[in-house]
Structure formats: C-alpha cells, structure tokens
Amino acid sequence: MRLGLALGYGGEPIEDVLPLVAHAERIGVDSVWSVEEYGPDAVSVLGYLAAATRRVKLGTAVMQIPARTPAATAMTAMTLDVLSNGRFHLGLGLSVPWIAEGWHGQPYARPLQRAREYVEIVRKAVARDERVRHDGEIYQLPYRGPGSTGRARPVRSEMEPLRPRIPLYLGAIGPRSVALAGEIADGWLPGMYAPEHEKALTRPLDEGTERGGRGPGDVKIAPIVYVARAATAAEGRDDLRPLFAHLIGAAGAGVRNTYFDVACQMGCEGAAHDIRGHLAEGRRDAAAAAIPDTLLDQVALAGPLPAIVDRISAWKDSRVDTLILLSRDTELLEAAQAAL
C-alpha cells in the first residue's frame, strides 16, 4: 500500500501548501491529490506543483464532471501530464445535484450515462488517434442540436500527448456508480471506506470489473481518509463528528444520499436515521453526537499518533492501493510513511 496526501478545500496560500508537498515528496509519499467543490479549482495548484516537484504523482480527487466539457478536461489532463512529465492522475466525479445545478448550472439527470460518455470522450481526445466523434445520449461531437450552425466537423487535438492513456479514476459512492468505476476506470476514489466492510463495499466494483472483462487488480482503490490527531481517541472523534453528521445526515427532496446508504451498509442504520432526523430539526449538536464511535474508528483516523499508526496496519492488509490522508501534520505523514 502506498501513501497519498490530499490538499484541502480552502484554497490555502501556496506558501503554506508548497512546504507540505515538498516534505511529502522528500519522505517518499507517493502522490498528492487536489480537491474541488465550489471554491478553489483542482487544477491550478497542480500546475504550480508540477514545476515545484520532481517525483511525487499529482492527481485530482476530483475534477467535477459538470464543471467542464469532456474536451476541456482532456486538454487540461494532457497539459498537466506534460507539465509533470507523466506524473498526472485524472480523478473525475459527478459531484452532487445542488452543486451541479446550483453552482455550475448543469442538469444532474442521468448521471451514470453522463459519466460513461464523458470518460469515453476524454479518452478518445487524449489518445489523439483520430478526430473525436461521439453520438451519445448526453453528448454529441460535433454538436448538431438546437442553436448549432450545422457546419462543424470533428476535431483532433493539436497537442501530442505525452501518454496516450492517462490513469483515470472515478469518485463513486453508490453501488451503480462504483460498478461503473469497476467497468471503465483505472482507479476508484471511494467516498467512505473501511477494511472491516471491504467485501461488501467492493462487491459492486468487482461486478463492474467482471462486466468490463477485467480483473479486480485492474482498478486501483484510493480512498481519501479524514485525519484528526488529538490527545485521545475521544477528542479526535469529536473533531470529526460535525463533518460526518453533515455527510450522512444531509437530505433533499428527490436526492439520494449515498453516504447515508454506506453508513447503513456498515451496520449503522439506526444511527444514520437518528442523524438525519436531528439535522432535519436543526439539532446539529445532537446529530454530531449520534455518530457511532465504531464508524469513525473504521472510516477515519483519530486520536494519538501511535493509535493512528497502529490503525494504518489494518489498511495495509486491505485491497487499498493508495491511502490518501487529508492532513497537514508532517510528523503524522512521516510516521504513516514509515509504517508502510
């Protein structure tokens, strides 16, 4: 198992990010992953880091599919791959309806079909074998729909790719999207993962790999794990409770919360319903308090450094290829890397 480092959602100044990344590269961390929601984008910082690093892999976890056309994503991926001399990993995700529609102004309908077609177009564009044509249910290249001139022709990238196939990861939580990752992606970025529930969590992934004519080892598993180092395990868990209460308890009309589903799958169905009920009534503290200790211990890393390092050993015995830690603690990174 390899160690990865996730950068945060806050758009930290580069003078804060760069020493952390430089330290991670120096101690042997395998990869650094940028993230995005509706603040800083996942791309810009990697262009800077590509010039400031030499060995560490650089990935997006994830670039949001609703935010960019497939061609724009292919252009970005090829550019970052050249800038990093072949160290780029393209992580893509569908985001959630309220971000796709509320922030990007894009429909969230038929997300799985959208992701399937999107990946196909990105791969065609990066491969640059021929002009890109696609006549799908979501995307058409060239576009012939309302408002088109009708005079467009298929296009091939002007840029020669450094690699004709860039490793492509899909962020996925629900079983159908996880199965799609198994079928078409090179890697899977789980939303919540626990070695204790690995067999159930990876079942749809394996169904997808079988459907795609591949084996389980063909899709790398790379979860982002939240870390809260504290004097005691209880204090670490308390730091993480509000975040997980939001993830598990969020609810919207007509929208399925797959974090809620995963919590139920991990044996926390009663607690998940309590969390949802508390949030619906505005009781945020009660929702946070309802997060089971066991769940936090399984899906996150919390507590004193020795306990965190000891817990990493359970992940080492799992199918996880890269354990991506969301942390700024250089001492913790050193200890985790040494434990691997």
Short mmCIF file of C-alpha atoms in Angstrom, two decimals:
data_model
loop_
_atom_site.label_atom_id
_atom_site.label_comp_id
_atom_site.label_asym_id
_atom_site.label_seq_id
_atom_site.Cartn_x
_atom_site.Cartn_y
_atom_site.Cartn_z
CA MET A 1 0.00 0.00 0.00
CA ARG A 2 1.18 3.49 -0.85
CA LEU A 3 0.59 6.78 0.91
CA GLY A 4 -1.07 9.80 -0.62
CA LEU A 5 -1.69 13.34 0.62
CA ALA A 6 -4.91 15.27 -0.05
CA LEU A 7 -4.91 19.05 -0.16
CA GLY A 8 -7.89 20.79 1.43
CA TYR A 9 -10.93 22.56 0.04
CA GLY A 10 -9.98 26.00 1.35
CA GLY A 11 -7.55 27.24 -1.28
CA GLU A 12 -4.62 27.71 1.08
CA PRO A 13 -1.83 30.13 0.08
CA ILE A 14 0.91 28.40 -1.88
CA GLU A 15 3.45 29.39 0.77
CA ASP A 16 1.53 27.06 3.11
CA VAL A 17 0.96 24.29 0.60
CA LEU A 18 4.40 24.11 -1.00
CA PRO A 19 6.45 23.24 2.13
CA LEU A 20 3.97 20.49 2.98
CA VAL A 21 4.14 18.98 -0.51
CA ALA A 22 7.93 19.31 -0.62
CA HIS A 23 8.15 17.49 2.70
CA ALA A 24 5.79 14.77 1.48
CA GLU A 25 7.90 14.23 -1.62
CA ARG A 26 11.10 14.18 0.42
CA ILE A 27 9.89 11.43 2.77
CA GLY A 28 8.57 9.24 -0.04
CA VAL A 29 4.82 9.95 -0.15
CA ASP A 30 3.63 8.50 -3.46
CA SER A 31 1.02 11.05 -4.57
CA VAL A 32 -0.57 14.41 -3.85
CA TRP A 33 -4.25 14.99 -4.70
CA SER A 34 -6.09 18.27 -5.15
CA VAL A 35 -9.81 18.61 -4.48
CA GLU A 36 -12.61 20.94 -5.51
CA GLU A 37 -16.19 21.72 -4.59
CA TYR A 38 -17.30 25.32 -5.18
CA GLY A 39 -14.22 27.30 -4.14
CA PRO A 40 -10.70 26.74 -5.46
CA ASP A 41 -10.44 24.51 -8.52
CA ALA A 42 -8.49 21.25 -8.51
CA VAL A 43 -6.31 22.14 -11.49
CA SER A 44 -4.43 25.37 -10.92
CA VAL A 45 -2.43 24.29 -7.88
CA LEU A 46 -1.24 21.15 -9.68
CA GLY A 47 0.26 23.25 -12.47
CA TYR A 48 2.31 25.06 -9.84
CA LEU A 49 3.24 21.84 -8.05
CA ALA A 50 4.26 20.19 -11.31
CA ALA A 51 7.08 22.73 -11.61
CA ALA A 52 7.99 22.57 -7.92
CA THR A 53 8.25 18.77 -7.60
CA ARG A 54 10.11 16.03 -9.44
CA ARG A 55 8.90 12.61 -8.29
CA VAL A 56 5.57 12.68 -6.50
CA LYS A 57 2.48 11.86 -8.57
CA LEU A 58 -0.17 14.58 -8.90
CA GLY A 59 -3.86 13.77 -9.04
CA THR A 60 -7.29 15.38 -8.91
CA ALA A 61 -9.78 13.99 -6.42
CA VAL A 62 -11.86 15.07 -8.11
CA MET A 63 -12.40 17.34 -11.09
CA GLN A 64 -16.17 17.77 -11.31
CA ILE A 65 -17.75 16.48 -14.49
CA PRO A 66 -20.46 19.20 -14.56
CA ALA A 67 -17.80 21.94 -14.40
CA ARG A 68 -16.07 21.22 -17.72
CA THR A 69 -16.81 19.81 -21.14
CA PRO A 70 -15.11 16.47 -21.84
CA ALA A 71 -12.80 18.20 -24.33
CA ALA A 72 -11.77 20.84 -21.77
CA THR A 73 -10.95 18.09 -19.29
CA ALA A 74 -8.91 16.22 -21.90
CA MET A 75 -6.97 19.41 -22.71
CA THR A 76 -6.28 20.01 -19.02
CA ALA A 77 -5.22 16.41 -18.42
CA MET A 78 -2.80 16.42 -21.36
CA THR A 79 -1.33 19.75 -20.27
CA LEU A 80 -0.81 18.68 -16.65
CA ASP A 81 0.68 15.40 -17.80
CA VAL A 82 3.24 17.28 -19.91
CA LEU A 83 3.99 19.80 -17.15
CA SER A 84 4.55 16.99 -14.64
CA ASN A 85 6.48 14.77 -17.06
CA GLY A 86 3.95 11.96 -16.90
CA ARG A 87 3.02 12.12 -13.21
CA PHE A 88 -0.63 13.17 -13.57
CA HIS A 89 -3.63 11.07 -12.50
CA LEU A 90 -7.05 12.28 -13.64
CA GLY A 91 -9.72 11.86 -10.99
CA LEU A 92 -13.28 12.67 -12.09
CA GLY A 93 -16.56 12.81 -10.20
CA LEU A 94 -20.20 13.66 -10.79
CA SER A 95 -20.43 15.96 -7.75
CA VAL A 96 -23.91 16.35 -6.21
CA PRO A 97 -27.12 17.85 -7.62
CA TRP A 98 -27.05 21.06 -5.59
CA ILE A 99 -23.52 21.87 -6.79
CA ALA A 100 -24.03 20.71 -10.39
CA GLU A 101 -27.25 22.69 -10.78
CA GLY A 102 -26.84 25.45 -8.20
CA TRP A 103 -23.21 26.35 -8.94
CA HIS A 104 -22.49 25.11 -12.46
CA GLY A 105 -25.98 25.48 -13.89
CA GLN A 106 -25.83 22.00 -15.39
CA PRO A 107 -28.51 19.30 -15.21
CA TYR A 108 -27.83 16.34 -12.97
CA ALA A 109 -30.16 14.00 -14.86
CA ARG A 110 -28.84 10.58 -15.91
CA PRO A 111 -25.52 10.94 -14.10
CA LEU A 112 -24.21 7.44 -14.84
CA GLN A 113 -24.79 7.74 -18.58
CA ARG A 114 -23.21 11.17 -18.45
CA ALA A 115 -20.12 9.82 -16.72
CA ARG A 116 -19.82 6.88 -19.11
CA GLU A 117 -19.93 9.10 -22.19
CA TYR A 118 -17.69 11.72 -20.60
CA VAL A 119 -14.93 9.19 -19.89
CA GLU A 120 -15.20 7.79 -23.41
CA ILE A 121 -14.77 11.23 -24.98
CA VAL A 122 -11.90 12.20 -22.68
CA ARG A 123 -10.05 9.03 -23.55
CA LYS A 124 -10.61 9.49 -27.28
CA ALA A 125 -9.36 13.07 -27.11
CA VAL A 126 -6.26 12.18 -25.09
CA ALA A 127 -5.37 9.21 -27.30
CA ARG A 128 -5.43 11.50 -30.36
CA ASP A 129 -5.71 8.56 -32.73
CA GLU A 130 -8.37 10.26 -34.82
CA ARG A 131 -10.82 13.13 -34.89
CA VAL A 132 -13.24 12.83 -32.00
CA ARG A 133 -16.73 11.76 -32.94
CA HIS A 134 -19.39 10.87 -30.41
CA ASP A 135 -23.10 10.37 -30.94
CA GLY A 136 -24.37 9.72 -27.45
CA GLU A 137 -27.50 10.29 -25.44
CA ILE A 138 -25.87 13.13 -23.48
CA TYR A 139 -23.02 14.40 -25.67
CA GLN A 140 -22.75 14.85 -29.42
CA LEU A 141 -19.49 15.72 -31.14
CA PRO A 142 -19.83 17.58 -33.40
CA TYR A 143 -22.87 19.19 -31.83
CA ARG A 144 -25.88 19.22 -34.19
CA GLY A 145 -28.63 20.23 -31.79
CA PRO A 146 -30.61 23.45 -31.29
CA GLY A 147 -28.57 26.56 -31.93
CA SER A 148 -25.84 24.80 -33.89
CA THR A 149 -24.58 26.15 -37.20
CA GLY A 150 -24.61 22.68 -38.70
CA ARG A 151 -21.18 23.33 -40.22
CA ALA A 152 -18.89 21.89 -37.52
CA ARG A 153 -16.65 18.94 -38.25
CA PRO A 154 -14.90 16.50 -35.89
CA VAL A 155 -11.72 17.82 -34.30
CA ARG A 156 -8.47 16.18 -33.24
CA SER A 157 -6.30 17.74 -30.54
CA GLU A 158 -3.45 19.93 -31.75
CA MET A 159 -1.38 18.69 -28.82
CA GLU A 160 0.64 15.49 -28.97
CA PRO A 161 0.02 13.75 -25.61
CA LEU A 162 2.95 12.67 -23.51
CA ARG A 163 0.98 9.49 -22.78
CA PRO A 164 -1.94 8.33 -24.95
CA ARG A 165 -3.71 6.94 -21.86
CA ILE A 166 -3.57 8.90 -18.61
CA PRO A 167 -4.65 6.97 -15.48
CA LEU A 168 -8.29 7.83 -14.87
CA TYR A 169 -10.01 7.47 -11.51
CA LEU A 170 -13.70 7.85 -10.74
CA GLY A 171 -15.04 9.16 -7.45
CA ALA A 172 -18.04 6.97 -6.62
CA ILE A 173 -20.15 6.05 -3.60
CA GLY A 174 -23.43 4.41 -4.65
CA PRO A 175 -23.33 0.80 -5.93
CA ARG A 176 -24.19 1.65 -9.53
CA SER A 177 -21.53 4.33 -9.78
CA VAL A 178 -18.99 2.07 -8.06
CA ALA A 179 -19.80 -0.65 -10.59
CA LEU A 180 -19.26 1.87 -13.38
CA ALA A 181 -15.83 2.69 -11.94
CA GLY A 182 -15.03 -1.00 -11.98
CA GLU A 183 -16.12 -1.28 -15.58
CA ILE A 184 -14.43 1.73 -17.19
CA ALA A 185 -11.91 3.39 -14.82
CA ASP A 186 -8.32 2.69 -13.86
CA GLY A 187 -9.00 3.60 -10.24
CA TRP A 188 -11.77 4.15 -7.70
CA LEU A 189 -11.88 7.03 -5.22
CA PRO A 190 -14.40 5.88 -2.56
CA GLY A 191 -16.41 8.35 -0.54
CA MET A 192 -16.24 6.24 2.65
CA TYR A 193 -14.27 3.05 3.03
CA ALA A 194 -13.46 0.65 5.85
CA PRO A 195 -11.35 -2.51 5.72
CA GLU A 196 -13.87 -4.23 8.03
CA HIS A 197 -16.59 -3.87 5.39
CA GLU A 198 -14.37 -4.32 2.35
CA LYS A 199 -16.12 -7.37 0.94
CA ALA A 200 -19.49 -5.63 0.80
CA LEU A 201 -18.08 -2.29 -0.36
CA THR A 202 -16.10 -3.81 -3.22
CA ARG A 203 -18.84 -6.17 -4.42
CA PRO A 204 -20.24 -3.69 -6.98
CA LEU A 205 -16.69 -2.76 -8.02
CA ASP A 206 -15.92 -6.41 -8.78
CA GLU A 207 -19.22 -6.77 -10.63
CA GLY A 208 -18.17 -3.83 -12.79
CA THR A 209 -14.70 -5.18 -13.49
CA GLU A 210 -16.20 -8.51 -14.50
CA ARG A 211 -18.65 -6.74 -16.79
CA GLY A 212 -15.75 -4.86 -18.35
CA GLY A 213 -13.78 -8.05 -18.90
CA ARG A 214 -11.13 -7.15 -16.33
CA GLY A 215 -9.86 -8.44 -13.01
CA PRO A 216 -10.04 -6.86 -9.52
CA GLY A 217 -6.39 -5.79 -9.69
CA ASP A 218 -7.06 -3.68 -12.77
CA VAL A 219 -8.81 -0.97 -10.73
CA LYS A 220 -6.78 0.72 -8.01
CA ILE A 221 -8.64 1.65 -4.81
CA ALA A 222 -7.62 5.01 -3.34
CA PRO A 223 -9.83 6.36 -0.52
CA ILE A 224 -9.36 9.81 0.96
CA VAL A 225 -9.32 9.39 4.74
CA TYR A 226 -10.01 12.21 7.19
CA VAL A 227 -7.46 12.52 9.99
CA ALA A 228 -7.85 14.13 13.42
CA ARG A 229 -4.78 13.80 15.60
CA ALA A 230 -5.58 14.51 19.24
CA ALA A 231 -4.51 13.64 22.77
CA THR A 232 -7.21 10.98 23.00
CA ALA A 233 -9.33 8.98 20.59
CA ALA A 234 -12.45 10.63 22.01
CA GLU A 235 -11.13 14.11 21.26
CA GLY A 236 -10.18 13.08 17.73
CA ARG A 237 -13.61 11.61 17.10
CA ASP A 238 -15.29 14.78 18.40
CA ASP A 239 -13.30 16.83 15.89
CA LEU A 240 -14.71 14.70 13.06
CA ARG A 241 -18.31 14.33 14.23
CA PRO A 242 -19.76 17.54 12.67
CA LEU A 243 -18.30 16.65 9.26
CA PHE A 244 -19.65 13.12 9.25
CA ALA A 245 -23.01 14.27 10.58
CA HIS A 246 -23.29 16.55 7.56
CA LEU A 247 -22.18 13.83 5.13
CA ILE A 248 -24.50 11.15 6.48
CA GLY A 249 -27.46 13.28 7.53
CA ALA A 250 -27.89 15.62 4.56
CA ALA A 251 -31.21 15.07 2.83
CA GLY A 252 -33.03 16.69 -0.07
CA ALA A 253 -36.25 16.02 -1.91
CA GLY A 254 -35.72 13.51 -4.69
CA VAL A 255 -31.98 13.20 -3.99
CA ARG A 256 -30.43 10.04 -2.60
CA ASN A 257 -27.66 10.50 -0.03
CA THR A 258 -25.22 7.70 -0.79
CA TYR A 259 -23.13 8.47 2.33
CA PHE A 260 -26.26 7.64 4.32
CA ASP A 261 -26.58 4.38 2.37
CA VAL A 262 -22.96 3.41 3.03
CA ALA A 263 -23.35 4.11 6.76
CA CYS A 264 -26.38 1.80 6.76
CA GLN A 265 -24.38 -0.81 4.86
CA MET A 266 -21.75 -0.64 7.60
CA GLY A 267 -24.31 -1.60 10.23
CA CYS A 268 -25.21 1.91 11.41
CA GLU A 269 -28.74 2.14 10.02
CA GLY A 270 -30.37 3.20 13.29
CA ALA A 271 -27.77 5.88 13.94
CA ALA A 272 -27.98 7.11 10.35
CA HIS A 273 -31.73 7.67 10.69
CA ASP A 274 -31.20 9.44 14.02
CA ILE A 275 -28.56 11.72 12.46
CA ARG A 276 -30.86 12.55 9.56
CA GLY A 277 -33.74 13.30 11.91
CA HIS A 278 -31.66 15.57 14.12
CA LEU A 279 -30.37 17.57 11.16
CA ALA A 280 -33.87 17.92 9.71
CA GLU A 281 -34.93 19.51 13.01
CA GLY A 282 -31.88 21.77 13.17
CA ARG A 283 -30.24 19.89 16.04
CA ARG A 284 -26.68 19.87 14.71
CA ASP A 285 -25.03 19.05 18.03
CA ALA A 286 -27.33 16.08 18.54
CA ALA A 287 -26.64 14.89 15.00
CA ALA A 288 -22.90 15.03 15.63
CA ALA A 289 -23.27 13.22 18.95
CA ALA A 290 -25.22 10.42 17.22
CA ILE A 291 -22.25 9.43 15.03
CA PRO A 292 -21.16 5.99 16.31
CA ASP A 293 -17.62 5.75 17.63
CA THR A 294 -17.20 2.49 15.74
CA LEU A 295 -18.00 4.12 12.41
CA LEU A 296 -15.46 6.89 12.94
CA ASP A 297 -12.83 4.39 14.03
CA GLN A 298 -13.38 2.39 10.84
CA VAL A 299 -13.56 5.10 8.17
CA ALA A 300 -11.25 7.77 9.63
CA LEU A 301 -8.04 8.11 11.64
CA ALA A 302 -8.48 9.78 15.02
CA GLY A 303 -6.58 10.03 18.26
CA PRO A 304 -2.93 9.96 19.37
CA LEU A 305 -0.22 9.34 16.81
CA PRO A 306 0.64 5.79 17.98
CA ALA A 307 -3.01 4.77 17.70
CA ILE A 308 -3.29 6.24 14.21
CA VAL A 309 -0.15 4.43 13.07
CA ASP A 310 -1.45 1.19 14.59
CA ARG A 311 -4.75 1.60 12.76
CA ILE A 312 -2.95 2.06 9.44
CA SER A 313 -1.79 -1.54 9.72
CA ALA A 314 -5.40 -2.66 9.19
CA TRP A 315 -5.49 -0.68 5.97
CA LYS A 316 -2.22 -2.30 4.86
CA ASP A 317 -3.95 -5.68 4.86
CA SER A 318 -6.84 -4.42 2.72
CA ARG A 319 -7.23 -4.09 -1.05
CA VAL A 320 -6.42 -0.39 -0.89
CA ASP A 321 -3.64 0.60 -3.28
CA THR A 322 -3.18 4.19 -2.04
CA LEU A 323 -4.31 5.54 1.33
CA ILE A 324 -4.81 9.27 0.82
CA LEU A 325 -4.66 11.24 4.06
CA LEU A 326 -6.33 14.62 4.42
CA SER A 327 -3.87 16.10 6.91
CA ARG A 328 -1.37 18.93 7.38
CA ASP A 329 0.59 17.12 10.09
CA THR A 330 4.11 16.46 8.80
CA GLU A 331 5.02 14.32 11.82
CA LEU A 332 1.98 12.16 11.17
CA LEU A 333 2.89 11.84 7.48
CA GLU A 334 6.40 10.71 8.44
CA ALA A 335 5.05 8.11 10.87
CA ALA A 336 2.47 6.84 8.37
CA GLN A 337 5.04 6.57 5.60
CA ALA A 338 7.42 4.71 7.90
CA ALA A 339 4.60 2.31 8.86
CA LEU A 340 4.16 1.34 5.24
#
